[in-house]
Amino acid sequence: MVLLATYVSTAAPDLTFWDASEFIAAAHTLGIPHPPGTPFWVLLGKVATLVFSQASPPRAVTLLSVWAAALTGGVSAWLAARWIGGRGAVVAAVIAGTTYSIWLNATESEVYAVALLTSVLMLAAGEWAGRHDATDDQRRRGRAVIAFLVGLAVPLHLSVLVALPAAAAFAWRGARPSRRDVAVWGALVALGFSAVALLPLFSSHGPAMDSGHPVTLRALIAVLRREQYQVAGLWPRMAPVWLQLGNVFQWADWQFAFGAHPFPTPSLARTSVTVVFALLAAFGIRAVNAHDARIGRAMVLLLASGTVGVAAWLNMRAGPSFGGPLLHPGAVHEARERDYFFVLGFWAWGMLAGAGAAALSTRLRARFPLPVAVLPLLVALVPLFANRPVVDRTQTPVATLPRTYARLLLDAMPANGVLLAGGDNDTFPMWYLQQVEERRPDVTVVTVPLLGAPWYRAELARRGLLAPEAVTAWPGLTPAMQSLAIHAAQQRRPIRVSSMLERRDRLAVAPAAGWTLEGLLWRADSTVAAGRTGLDLAALRRTDGQVPRSALTPLPPGADPAAEMVQTLLRCAGVTNLADTLLVSGCGGI
């Protein structure tokens, strides 16, 4: 209940940046978001739109994350109550639930809160099956639940499988499994996995969002394997191993008191809190190990799997705020901070820190009055209060920027126009407005970074915006952009380019034309010399008058960099001359 109230009061009231707007639209329309498609989450999201139908469409789907994260706290406390007592278990669950990354996932429409709940249910099933007083029937049932959740991880999210080694370690007690047990596990894995059949079922009804178009077995496999992203293998490493591990430590330092220093770099105040929680976790490992060595081993394994193990398996590039001069010039970074991939490891850390606080409280109770003994339990208040200012999504302008930006982009488009968009943060909010609220459905949004995917080019070819031969043979980005412009012109559809794209992208569309900024969009202009820049001052003034002043108020420290980027693009409407430095640093460049 503590976590539910916390999450409800800080949850996003509307759209948020990155993938959330896409997921909201997919849930409402039973569409297919980006690979791997997460069909089981989409189905749960659809259920949320029905259960919470009195809320706004974005809020209804966000409440799925809110409740999943709160239930994770409840299951966490139930799981730990036998190890450290009810009071300590509540403290542990609140600490884990208010870590920075878990709290952020709980307050937006993303898959990670539901995935974390599924992971913790798997751990709870394993712990129940491995208890010394469990019957053989209870062991079989607990292990069967683990097997089903393993299969369900594929249509939900593969991060659930990070919990499997620890769940197996929890359940490792009792008689050796029989062949019949193994056969039952296999059947249950297949049953959970069968939910991937939702993907071709969704695709067959022709949703507007149909990523990968998985109506054939080959297309289905491509979606599940995320082939369009060219996922890195274990080797070669995408960044030095020491740097990948350093990234994990960077994100770990954010978890318990990010509000004390809401910037990527460490600080004395914040890092001191991190060290305290690390010491509490070490004390907690000792405490749970003394209670039951099986639990101690499983929790240490979970902590390692959820941090170092995830870093080794994902083989990511350096984070956007990490590496700096330590990397060679031009090194490719991740598009955004990836701390959310490590939430199960951070959950384990929070739970162990709570166990350490409970053990310390028990020791103090033997020597000091009760008020003194209770003091270690108050450590649960540290992340609850320190992180709230930096995870609260309810304040303007954070709460309104995605919708404001998407609305202004769509409203600026001519009738039946084709808009070339730059990526997640302009595309997904516009998809939501078009597909759920039916705003400007006449506009075709073309996401330039997706042009390399054959299924996406096939979709554009079906709409008459690409030649069929460009589907099977990738012509390259510049020919593809020029083909889009030619086909749009043949259909007498005006084309515009989002200011989120770079100058080279719009020059690829029409290299022989000049380009004029008309607010948040660029249009090819034959009255401007080739490759040069012009300004449509009337359109700029009109757009500037439509930008709410509240959207440009200062962002709170630690805000998503996407919000800062969008604010810069909104300020582009205030440009009045070509000497404005904003045209160089933003607005797509000149």
Coordinates of C-alpha atoms in Angstrom, one line a residue:
M1 CA 0.0 0.0 0.0
V2 CA 2.9 2.4 0.7
L3 CA 4.3 1.7 -2.8
L4 CA 0.9 1.9 -4.5
A5 CA 0.3 5.4 -3.0
T6 CA 3.8 6.4 -3.9
Y7 CA 3.5 5.3 -7.5
V8 CA 0.0 6.7 -8.0
S9 CA 1.0 10.1 -6.8
T10 CA 4.0 10.3 -9.1
A11 CA 2.8 8.4 -12.2
A12 CA 2.7 10.1 -15.6
P13 CA -0.8 11.6 -16.2
D14 CA -0.2 11.5 -20.0
L15 CA 2.3 10.5 -22.6
T16 CA 6.0 10.1 -21.9
F17 CA 9.0 10.0 -24.2
W18 CA 10.8 7.0 -25.7
D19 CA 8.7 3.8 -26.1
A20 CA 5.8 4.5 -23.7
S21 CA 3.6 6.3 -26.3
E22 CA 4.1 3.5 -28.7
F23 CA 3.1 0.9 -26.0
I24 CA 0.0 2.9 -25.1
A25 CA -1.1 3.0 -28.7
A26 CA -0.4 -0.7 -29.1
A27 CA -2.4 -1.6 -26.0
H28 CA -5.5 0.4 -27.2
T29 CA -5.4 -0.9 -30.8
L30 CA -4.0 -4.4 -30.2
G31 CA -1.1 -3.4 -32.4
I32 CA 2.5 -4.7 -32.5
P33 CA 5.2 -2.4 -31.0
H34 CA 8.8 -2.6 -31.9
P35 CA 10.5 -6.0 -31.8
P36 CA 10.3 -8.3 -29.9
G37 CA 6.6 -7.3 -30.0
T38 CA 5.8 -8.1 -26.3
P39 CA 2.4 -9.6 -27.2
F40 CA 1.5 -10.7 -23.7
W41 CA 2.2 -7.3 -22.3
V42 CA 0.0 -5.7 -25.1
L43 CA -2.8 -8.1 -24.1
L44 CA -2.4 -7.0 -20.5
G45 CA -2.3 -3.4 -21.6
K46 CA -5.6 -3.9 -23.4
V47 CA -7.1 -5.4 -20.3
A48 CA -5.9 -2.3 -18.4
T49 CA -7.7 0.0 -20.8
L50 CA -10.9 -1.8 -20.0
V51 CA -10.4 -2.1 -16.2
F52 CA -9.3 1.6 -15.8
S53 CA -11.7 2.9 -18.5
Q54 CA -12.6 5.9 -16.4
A55 CA -9.0 7.2 -16.7
S56 CA -7.6 8.9 -19.7
P57 CA -6.2 6.5 -22.4
P58 CA -2.5 7.1 -21.5
R59 CA -3.2 7.0 -17.7
A60 CA -5.2 3.7 -18.0
V61 CA -2.2 1.8 -19.5
T62 CA 0.2 3.5 -17.0
L63 CA -1.9 2.1 -14.2
L64 CA -0.9 -1.4 -15.3
S65 CA 2.7 -0.5 -14.5
V66 CA 1.7 1.2 -11.2
W67 CA -0.2 -1.9 -10.0
A68 CA 2.4 -4.4 -11.2
A69 CA 5.2 -2.5 -9.4
A70 CA 3.1 -2.2 -6.2
L71 CA 2.2 -6.0 -6.3
T72 CA 5.9 -6.6 -6.8
G73 CA 6.4 -4.9 -3.4
G74 CA 3.7 -7.0 -1.8
V75 CA 5.2 -10.3 -3.1
S76 CA 8.7 -9.1 -2.1
A77 CA 7.5 -8.5 1.5
W78 CA 5.8 -11.9 1.6
L79 CA 8.9 -13.6 0.2
A80 CA 11.2 -12.0 2.9
A81 CA 8.9 -12.2 5.9
R82 CA 10.2 -15.6 6.9
W83 CA 13.8 -14.5 6.5
I84 CA 13.8 -11.3 8.5
G85 CA 10.4 -10.9 10.0
G86 CA 7.4 -8.9 8.9
R87 CA 8.7 -5.5 9.9
G88 CA 12.1 -6.0 8.2
A89 CA 10.4 -7.4 5.1
V90 CA 8.3 -4.3 4.7
V91 CA 11.4 -2.2 5.0
A92 CA 13.2 -4.3 2.4
A93 CA 10.3 -4.1 -0.1
V94 CA 10.0 -0.3 0.3
I95 CA 13.7 0.2 -0.2
A96 CA 13.7 -2.0 -3.3
G97 CA 10.5 -0.4 -4.7
T98 CA 11.8 3.1 -4.3
T99 CA 15.2 2.6 -6.0
Y100 CA 15.5 5.1 -8.9
S101 CA 15.2 2.7 -11.8
I102 CA 12.3 0.6 -10.4
W103 CA 10.4 3.7 -9.4
L104 CA 10.7 5.2 -12.9
N105 CA 9.5 2.0 -14.5
A106 CA 6.5 2.0 -12.2
T107 CA 5.2 5.3 -13.4
E108 CA 5.1 5.0 -17.1
S109 CA 3.6 2.6 -19.7
E110 CA 6.6 0.3 -20.2
V111 CA 7.0 -3.4 -20.1
Y112 CA 9.6 -3.5 -17.3
A113 CA 7.3 -3.2 -14.2
V114 CA 5.3 -6.3 -15.4
A115 CA 8.5 -8.1 -16.2
L116 CA 9.9 -7.4 -12.7
L117 CA 6.6 -8.7 -11.1
T118 CA 6.9 -11.9 -13.2
S119 CA 10.6 -12.3 -12.1
V120 CA 9.7 -11.9 -8.4
L121 CA 6.9 -14.4 -8.8
M122 CA 9.4 -16.8 -10.2
L123 CA 11.7 -16.3 -7.3
A124 CA 8.8 -16.6 -4.8
A125 CA 7.8 -19.9 -6.5
G126 CA 11.3 -21.2 -6.2
E127 CA 11.7 -20.1 -2.6
W128 CA 8.4 -21.8 -1.7
A129 CA 9.4 -25.0 -3.5
G130 CA 12.8 -25.1 -1.7
R131 CA 11.6 -24.7 1.9
H132 CA 12.7 -27.4 4.2
D133 CA 9.1 -28.1 5.4
A134 CA 7.6 -28.2 1.9
T135 CA 5.9 -31.4 0.8
D136 CA 6.9 -33.2 -2.4
D137 CA 3.6 -32.0 -4.0
Q138 CA 4.4 -28.4 -3.1
R139 CA 7.9 -28.7 -4.6
R140 CA 6.4 -30.0 -7.8
R141 CA 3.9 -27.2 -8.0
G142 CA 6.5 -24.5 -7.3
R143 CA 8.8 -25.8 -9.9
A144 CA 5.9 -26.1 -12.4
V145 CA 5.2 -22.4 -11.9
I146 CA 8.8 -21.6 -12.6
A147 CA 8.6 -23.6 -15.8
F148 CA 5.5 -21.8 -17.0
L149 CA 7.0 -18.3 -16.3
V150 CA 10.1 -19.3 -18.2
G151 CA 7.9 -19.9 -21.3
L152 CA 5.9 -16.7 -20.7
A153 CA 9.2 -14.7 -20.7
V154 CA 9.4 -14.8 -24.5
P155 CA 6.0 -13.2 -25.2
L156 CA 6.4 -10.8 -22.2
H157 CA 10.1 -9.8 -22.0
L158 CA 13.3 -11.8 -21.9
S159 CA 14.5 -9.9 -18.9
V160 CA 12.3 -12.3 -16.8
L161 CA 14.9 -15.0 -17.5
V162 CA 17.5 -13.1 -15.5
A163 CA 15.7 -14.5 -12.4
L164 CA 15.9 -18.2 -13.5
P165 CA 19.3 -19.1 -12.0
A166 CA 18.3 -17.7 -8.6
A167 CA 14.9 -19.3 -8.8
A168 CA 16.5 -22.7 -9.5
A169 CA 18.9 -22.1 -6.6
F170 CA 16.0 -21.4 -4.3
A171 CA 14.1 -24.5 -5.4
W172 CA 17.2 -26.8 -5.2
R173 CA 16.1 -29.1 -2.4
G174 CA 14.3 -32.4 -2.2
A175 CA 14.2 -35.5 -4.4
R176 CA 15.7 -35.5 -7.8
P177 CA 13.1 -34.6 -10.5
S178 CA 11.6 -37.6 -12.3
R179 CA 11.2 -37.9 -16.1
R180 CA 7.6 -37.1 -15.7
D181 CA 8.4 -33.9 -13.9
V182 CA 10.8 -32.9 -16.7
A183 CA 8.1 -33.7 -19.3
V184 CA 5.6 -31.5 -17.4
W185 CA 8.0 -28.7 -17.2
G186 CA 8.6 -28.9 -21.0
A187 CA 4.8 -28.8 -21.6
L188 CA 4.4 -25.8 -19.3
V189 CA 7.3 -23.9 -21.0
A190 CA 5.6 -24.6 -24.3
L191 CA 2.2 -23.4 -22.9
G192 CA 3.8 -20.1 -21.8
F193 CA 5.7 -19.7 -25.0
S194 CA 2.5 -20.3 -27.0
A195 CA 1.4 -16.7 -26.2
V196 CA 3.7 -15.6 -29.1
A197 CA 0.8 -16.7 -31.3
L198 CA -0.8 -13.4 -30.4
L199 CA 1.7 -11.7 -32.8
P200 CA 0.3 -13.2 -36.0
L201 CA -3.2 -12.9 -34.6
F202 CA -2.7 -9.2 -33.9
S203 CA -1.1 -8.7 -37.3
S204 CA -3.8 -10.5 -39.2
H205 CA -6.4 -7.8 -38.3
G206 CA -4.4 -5.1 -40.0
P207 CA -3.5 -2.8 -37.1
A208 CA -2.0 0.6 -38.0
M209 CA 1.0 -0.4 -35.8
D210 CA 2.3 -3.7 -37.2
S211 CA 6.1 -3.8 -36.5
G212 CA 7.6 -6.7 -38.4
H213 CA 4.3 -7.8 -39.9
P214 CA 4.8 -11.3 -38.4
V215 CA 2.2 -13.2 -40.4
T216 CA 4.8 -15.8 -41.6
L217 CA 7.0 -18.0 -39.5
R218 CA 10.1 -16.3 -40.9
A219 CA 8.8 -12.9 -40.1
L220 CA 7.7 -14.0 -36.6
I221 CA 11.2 -15.4 -35.8
A222 CA 12.7 -12.1 -37.1
V223 CA 10.5 -10.1 -34.7
L224 CA 11.3 -12.4 -31.7
R225 CA 15.0 -12.2 -32.5
R226 CA 14.9 -8.5 -33.0
E227 CA 16.8 -8.9 -36.2
Q228 CA 16.2 -5.3 -37.4
Y229 CA 18.5 -4.0 -34.6
Q230 CA 21.5 -6.2 -35.4
V231 CA 21.8 -7.4 -31.8
A232 CA 25.4 -7.8 -30.6
G233 CA 26.7 -11.2 -29.7
L234 CA 28.9 -12.0 -26.7
W235 CA 32.0 -11.2 -28.8
P236 CA 33.6 -8.9 -29.9
R237 CA 32.7 -6.6 -27.0
M238 CA 31.0 -3.4 -28.1
A239 CA 33.0 -1.5 -25.4
P240 CA 35.9 -2.5 -23.2
V241 CA 34.8 -4.9 -20.4
W242 CA 36.0 -2.5 -17.7
L243 CA 33.9 0.3 -19.2
Q244 CA 30.8 -1.9 -19.4
L245 CA 31.2 -2.8 -15.7
G246 CA 31.9 0.8 -14.9
N247 CA 28.6 1.7 -16.5
V248 CA 26.8 -0.7 -14.1
F249 CA 28.5 1.0 -11.1
Q250 CA 27.5 4.4 -12.5
W251 CA 23.8 3.3 -12.7
A252 CA 24.1 1.6 -9.3
D253 CA 25.2 4.9 -7.8
W254 CA 21.9 6.5 -8.9
Q255 CA 19.6 4.1 -7.1
F256 CA 19.2 5.3 -3.5
A257 CA 19.7 9.0 -3.5
F258 CA 19.7 10.4 -7.1
G259 CA 18.0 13.5 -5.9
A260 CA 21.0 14.4 -3.8
H261 CA 23.0 14.9 -7.0
P262 CA 20.7 14.5 -10.1
F263 CA 23.5 14.3 -12.6
P264 CA 25.4 11.3 -14.1
T265 CA 28.6 12.0 -12.3
P266 CA 29.2 10.8 -8.8
S267 CA 29.2 13.1 -5.8
L268 CA 30.3 12.9 -2.2
A269 CA 26.7 13.1 -0.8
R270 CA 25.1 10.6 -3.2
T271 CA 28.0 8.1 -3.4
S272 CA 28.2 8.1 0.4
V273 CA 24.6 6.9 0.6
T274 CA 25.4 4.3 -2.0
V275 CA 28.3 3.0 0.1
V276 CA 26.0 2.8 3.2
F277 CA 23.5 0.7 1.3
A278 CA 26.2 -1.5 -0.1
L279 CA 27.4 -2.1 3.5
L280 CA 23.8 -2.8 4.6
A281 CA 23.5 -5.3 1.7
A282 CA 26.7 -7.1 2.8
F283 CA 25.3 -7.3 6.3
G284 CA 22.0 -8.5 4.9
I285 CA 23.7 -11.3 2.9
R286 CA 25.3 -12.5 6.2
A287 CA 21.9 -12.3 8.0
V288 CA 19.9 -14.3 5.4
N289 CA 22.7 -16.8 5.0
A290 CA 22.6 -17.4 8.8
H291 CA 18.9 -18.0 8.5
D292 CA 19.2 -20.4 5.5
A293 CA 22.4 -20.9 3.4
R294 CA 20.1 -21.7 0.4
I295 CA 18.6 -18.2 0.6
G296 CA 22.0 -16.6 0.9
R297 CA 23.4 -18.4 -2.1
A298 CA 20.3 -17.6 -4.2
M299 CA 20.3 -13.9 -3.4
V300 CA 24.0 -13.5 -4.1
L301 CA 23.5 -15.3 -7.4
L302 CA 20.6 -13.0 -8.2
L303 CA 22.6 -10.0 -7.4
A304 CA 25.4 -11.2 -9.7
S305 CA 23.1 -12.3 -12.5
G306 CA 21.2 -9.0 -12.4
T307 CA 24.3 -6.8 -12.7
V308 CA 27.5 -8.3 -14.0
G309 CA 25.5 -11.1 -15.8
V310 CA 23.3 -8.7 -17.6
A311 CA 26.2 -6.5 -18.6
A312 CA 28.1 -9.5 -20.0
W313 CA 25.0 -10.9 -21.9
L314 CA 23.8 -7.6 -23.4
N315 CA 27.3 -6.4 -24.5
M316 CA 26.2 -2.8 -24.8
R317 CA 28.1 0.2 -26.0
A318 CA 29.1 2.9 -23.5
G319 CA 26.2 4.8 -22.0
P320 CA 25.6 8.3 -23.3
S321 CA 27.1 10.0 -20.2
F322 CA 29.9 7.5 -19.6
G323 CA 33.3 7.0 -21.1
G324 CA 34.0 10.6 -22.3
P325 CA 37.7 11.1 -23.1
L326 CA 38.4 7.5 -22.2
L327 CA 37.0 6.4 -25.5
H328 CA 38.4 7.2 -28.9
P329 CA 36.8 10.1 -30.8
G330 CA 33.7 9.1 -32.7
A331 CA 33.0 6.1 -30.4
V332 CA 29.3 5.1 -30.6
H333 CA 27.3 5.4 -27.4
E334 CA 23.9 4.0 -26.5
A335 CA 21.0 6.2 -27.5
R336 CA 19.9 6.5 -23.9
E337 CA 20.7 5.4 -20.4
R338 CA 20.1 1.7 -20.0
D339 CA 19.8 1.4 -16.2
Y340 CA 16.4 -0.1 -16.5
F341 CA 18.0 -3.4 -17.8
F342 CA 19.5 -3.9 -14.4
V343 CA 16.4 -3.5 -12.2
L344 CA 16.4 -7.1 -11.0
G345 CA 19.9 -6.7 -9.7
F346 CA 18.9 -3.4 -8.0
W347 CA 15.8 -5.1 -6.6
A348 CA 18.1 -7.8 -5.0
W349 CA 20.4 -5.0 -3.6
G350 CA 17.4 -3.2 -2.1
M351 CA 16.0 -6.4 -0.5
L352 CA 19.4 -7.3 1.0
A353 CA 19.9 -3.8 2.3
G354 CA 16.6 -4.1 4.0
A355 CA 17.6 -7.4 5.5
G356 CA 20.8 -5.8 6.7
A357 CA 18.8 -2.9 8.4
A358 CA 16.5 -5.5 10.0
A359 CA 19.4 -7.5 11.3
L360 CA 21.1 -4.4 12.7
S361 CA 17.8 -3.4 14.4
T362 CA 17.6 -6.8 16.0
R363 CA 21.1 -6.5 17.4
L364 CA 20.4 -3.0 18.8
R365 CA 17.1 -4.2 20.4
A366 CA 19.1 -6.5 22.7
R367 CA 21.2 -3.5 24.1
F368 CA 19.2 -0.3 23.7
P369 CA 15.6 1.0 24.1
L370 CA 13.1 0.3 21.3
P371 CA 13.3 3.9 19.8
V372 CA 17.1 3.4 19.2
A373 CA 16.5 -0.1 17.8
V374 CA 14.0 1.2 15.3
L375 CA 16.5 3.7 13.8
P376 CA 18.1 1.3 11.3
L377 CA 14.6 0.6 9.8
L378 CA 14.2 4.3 9.0
V379 CA 16.7 3.8 6.2
A380 CA 13.7 2.9 4.1
L381 CA 12.8 6.6 4.1
V382 CA 16.1 7.6 2.3
P383 CA 15.2 6.5 -1.2
L384 CA 11.5 7.3 -0.7
F385 CA 12.3 11.0 -0.1
A386 CA 15.6 11.4 -1.9
N387 CA 14.3 10.0 -5.2
R388 CA 10.9 11.5 -5.3
P389 CA 11.8 14.9 -6.8
V390 CA 13.6 13.3 -9.7
V391 CA 11.1 10.6 -10.6
D392 CA 7.9 12.6 -10.2
R393 CA 6.3 12.7 -13.7
T394 CA 3.3 14.9 -12.7
Q395 CA 4.9 18.3 -12.9
T396 CA 4.8 20.7 -15.9
P397 CA 6.6 20.8 -18.3
V398 CA 7.6 17.1 -18.0
A399 CA 4.0 15.9 -17.9
T400 CA 3.0 17.8 -21.0
L401 CA 5.9 18.0 -23.4
P402 CA 5.4 14.8 -25.5
R403 CA 1.8 15.6 -26.3
T404 CA 2.5 19.3 -26.9
Y405 CA 5.3 18.5 -29.3
A406 CA 3.4 15.8 -31.2
R407 CA 0.3 17.9 -31.5
L408 CA 2.2 20.9 -32.9
L409 CA 4.0 18.7 -35.5
L410 CA 0.8 17.1 -36.8
D411 CA -1.1 20.4 -36.8
A412 CA 1.7 22.1 -38.8
M413 CA 1.4 19.5 -41.6
P414 CA -0.5 20.4 -44.8
A415 CA -3.5 18.1 -45.7
N416 CA -2.5 14.6 -46.7
G417 CA 1.1 15.4 -46.1
V418 CA 4.1 13.1 -45.6
L419 CA 6.2 13.8 -42.5
L420 CA 9.7 12.4 -42.2
A421 CA 10.3 11.9 -38.5
G422 CA 13.5 11.5 -36.6
G423 CA 12.9 8.6 -34.2
D424 CA 11.1 7.5 -31.0
N425 CA 10.5 10.9 -29.5
D426 CA 8.7 12.5 -32.4
T427 CA 7.2 9.4 -34.0
F428 CA 5.6 7.5 -31.1
P429 CA 3.6 10.4 -29.6
M430 CA 2.3 11.2 -33.1
W431 CA 1.4 7.5 -33.6
Y432 CA -0.6 7.7 -30.3
L433 CA -2.5 10.8 -31.3
Q434 CA -3.3 9.4 -34.7
Q435 CA -4.2 5.8 -33.7
V436 CA -6.0 6.4 -30.4
E437 CA -7.3 9.9 -30.5
E438 CA -7.7 10.0 -34.4
R439 CA -5.9 13.3 -34.7
R440 CA -4.8 14.1 -38.2
P441 CA -5.0 10.6 -39.6
D442 CA -4.5 12.1 -43.1
V443 CA -0.8 12.6 -42.3
T444 CA 1.6 9.8 -43.0
V445 CA 4.4 9.7 -40.5
V446 CA 7.6 8.1 -42.0
T447 CA 10.2 7.2 -39.4
V448 CA 13.5 7.5 -41.1
P449 CA 15.6 5.2 -38.8
L450 CA 13.2 2.4 -39.7
L451 CA 13.8 2.6 -43.4
G452 CA 16.5 0.0 -43.1
A453 CA 13.9 -2.7 -42.1
P454 CA 12.4 -4.6 -45.0
W455 CA 9.0 -5.0 -43.3
Y456 CA 8.8 -1.2 -42.9
R457 CA 9.7 -0.5 -46.5
A458 CA 7.1 -3.1 -47.6
E459 CA 4.5 -1.1 -45.6
L460 CA 5.5 2.1 -47.3
A461 CA 5.4 0.3 -50.7
R462 CA 1.8 -0.8 -49.9
R463 CA 1.0 2.9 -49.3
G464 CA 2.5 3.8 -52.6
L465 CA 5.5 5.7 -51.1
L466 CA 8.3 3.4 -52.2
A467 CA 8.9 1.4 -55.3
P468 CA 8.4 -2.4 -54.8
E469 CA 12.0 -3.1 -55.8
A470 CA 13.2 -1.0 -52.9
V471 CA 11.7 -3.6 -50.5
T472 CA 13.8 -6.6 -51.3
A473 CA 17.0 -4.8 -52.1
W474 CA 18.1 -2.0 -49.7
P475 CA 19.1 0.9 -52.0
G476 CA 20.7 2.9 -49.2
L477 CA 19.3 5.8 -47.1
T478 CA 19.7 8.6 -49.7
P479 CA 18.1 6.7 -52.6
A480 CA 15.3 5.6 -50.3
M481 CA 14.6 9.2 -49.1
Q482 CA 14.6 10.5 -52.7
S483 CA 12.2 7.7 -53.7
L484 CA 9.9 8.8 -50.9
A485 CA 10.0 12.3 -52.2
I486 CA 9.3 11.3 -55.8
H487 CA 6.4 9.0 -54.9
A488 CA 4.9 11.7 -52.6
A489 CA 5.1 14.2 -55.4
Q490 CA 3.5 11.8 -57.8
Q491 CA 0.5 11.6 -55.4
R492 CA 0.6 15.3 -54.9
R493 CA 1.3 14.9 -51.3
P494 CA 3.4 17.7 -49.7
I495 CA 6.4 16.4 -47.8
R496 CA 8.0 17.9 -44.7
V497 CA 11.0 17.0 -42.5
S498 CA 11.0 17.0 -38.7
S499 CA 13.6 19.4 -37.2
M500 CA 14.6 16.4 -35.1
L501 CA 16.4 15.1 -38.2
E502 CA 19.8 16.4 -39.2
R503 CA 20.6 18.7 -42.1
R504 CA 22.1 15.8 -44.1
D505 CA 18.8 13.9 -43.9
R506 CA 16.7 16.6 -45.5
L507 CA 19.4 17.3 -48.1
A508 CA 19.1 13.6 -49.0
V509 CA 15.4 14.1 -49.8
A510 CA 16.0 17.0 -52.2
P511 CA 19.7 17.8 -52.7
A512 CA 19.0 20.3 -55.5
A513 CA 16.7 22.4 -53.4
G514 CA 17.1 24.9 -50.6
W515 CA 15.2 24.3 -47.3
T516 CA 13.1 26.7 -45.3
L517 CA 12.2 26.4 -41.6
E518 CA 8.5 27.0 -41.1
G519 CA 8.2 26.4 -37.3
L520 CA 9.1 22.8 -36.2
L521 CA 9.3 21.5 -39.8
W522 CA 11.4 22.0 -42.9
R523 CA 10.1 22.2 -46.4
A524 CA 12.0 22.1 -49.7
D525 CA 12.0 25.6 -51.2
S526 CA 12.8 26.3 -54.9
T527 CA 13.2 30.0 -54.1
V528 CA 16.2 29.2 -51.9
A529 CA 19.6 28.2 -53.4
A530 CA 20.4 24.5 -53.3
G531 CA 21.8 23.5 -49.9
R532 CA 21.0 26.9 -48.4
T533 CA 18.6 27.8 -45.6
G534 CA 15.6 30.1 -45.5
L535 CA 13.1 31.2 -42.9
D536 CA 9.3 31.4 -43.3
L537 CA 8.8 34.2 -40.7
A538 CA 5.0 34.1 -40.9
A539 CA 4.9 30.4 -40.2
L540 CA 7.5 30.7 -37.5
R541 CA 5.5 33.4 -35.7
R542 CA 2.3 31.4 -36.0
T543 CA 3.9 28.3 -34.6
D544 CA 5.6 30.3 -31.8
G545 CA 2.2 31.6 -30.8
Q546 CA 0.9 28.1 -30.5
V547 CA 3.7 26.9 -28.2
P548 CA 2.4 27.0 -24.5
R549 CA 4.8 29.1 -22.4
S550 CA 4.5 26.4 -19.7
A551 CA 6.2 24.0 -22.1
L552 CA 9.4 26.1 -22.0
T553 CA 9.7 26.5 -18.3
P554 CA 12.9 25.2 -16.8
L555 CA 13.2 21.5 -16.4
P556 CA 13.9 20.0 -13.0
P557 CA 17.4 18.7 -12.4
G558 CA 17.8 15.1 -13.6
A559 CA 15.0 15.3 -16.2
D560 CA 15.1 13.1 -19.2
P561 CA 17.5 14.5 -21.8
A562 CA 14.7 13.9 -24.4
A563 CA 12.7 16.6 -22.7
E564 CA 15.6 19.1 -23.0
M565 CA 16.0 18.2 -26.7
V566 CA 12.3 18.8 -27.4
Q567 CA 12.3 22.1 -25.5
T568 CA 15.2 23.2 -27.8
L569 CA 13.2 22.2 -30.9
L570 CA 10.1 24.1 -29.6
R571 CA 12.3 27.2 -29.2
C572 CA 13.1 26.9 -32.9
A573 CA 9.8 28.5 -33.6
G574 CA 11.1 31.7 -32.0
V575 CA 14.0 32.0 -34.5
T576 CA 13.8 35.4 -36.4
N577 CA 17.1 35.5 -38.4
L578 CA 19.7 33.2 -39.9
A579 CA 22.3 34.4 -37.5
D580 CA 20.5 32.9 -34.5
T581 CA 22.9 30.4 -32.9
L582 CA 20.0 28.1 -32.2
L583 CA 19.9 27.2 -35.9
V584 CA 23.4 25.8 -35.6
S585 CA 23.1 23.9 -32.3
G586 CA 19.5 22.7 -32.9
C587 CA 16.5 22.9 -35.2
G588 CA 18.2 20.4 -37.6
G589 CA 21.2 22.6 -38.3
I590 CA 21.9 24.9 -41.2

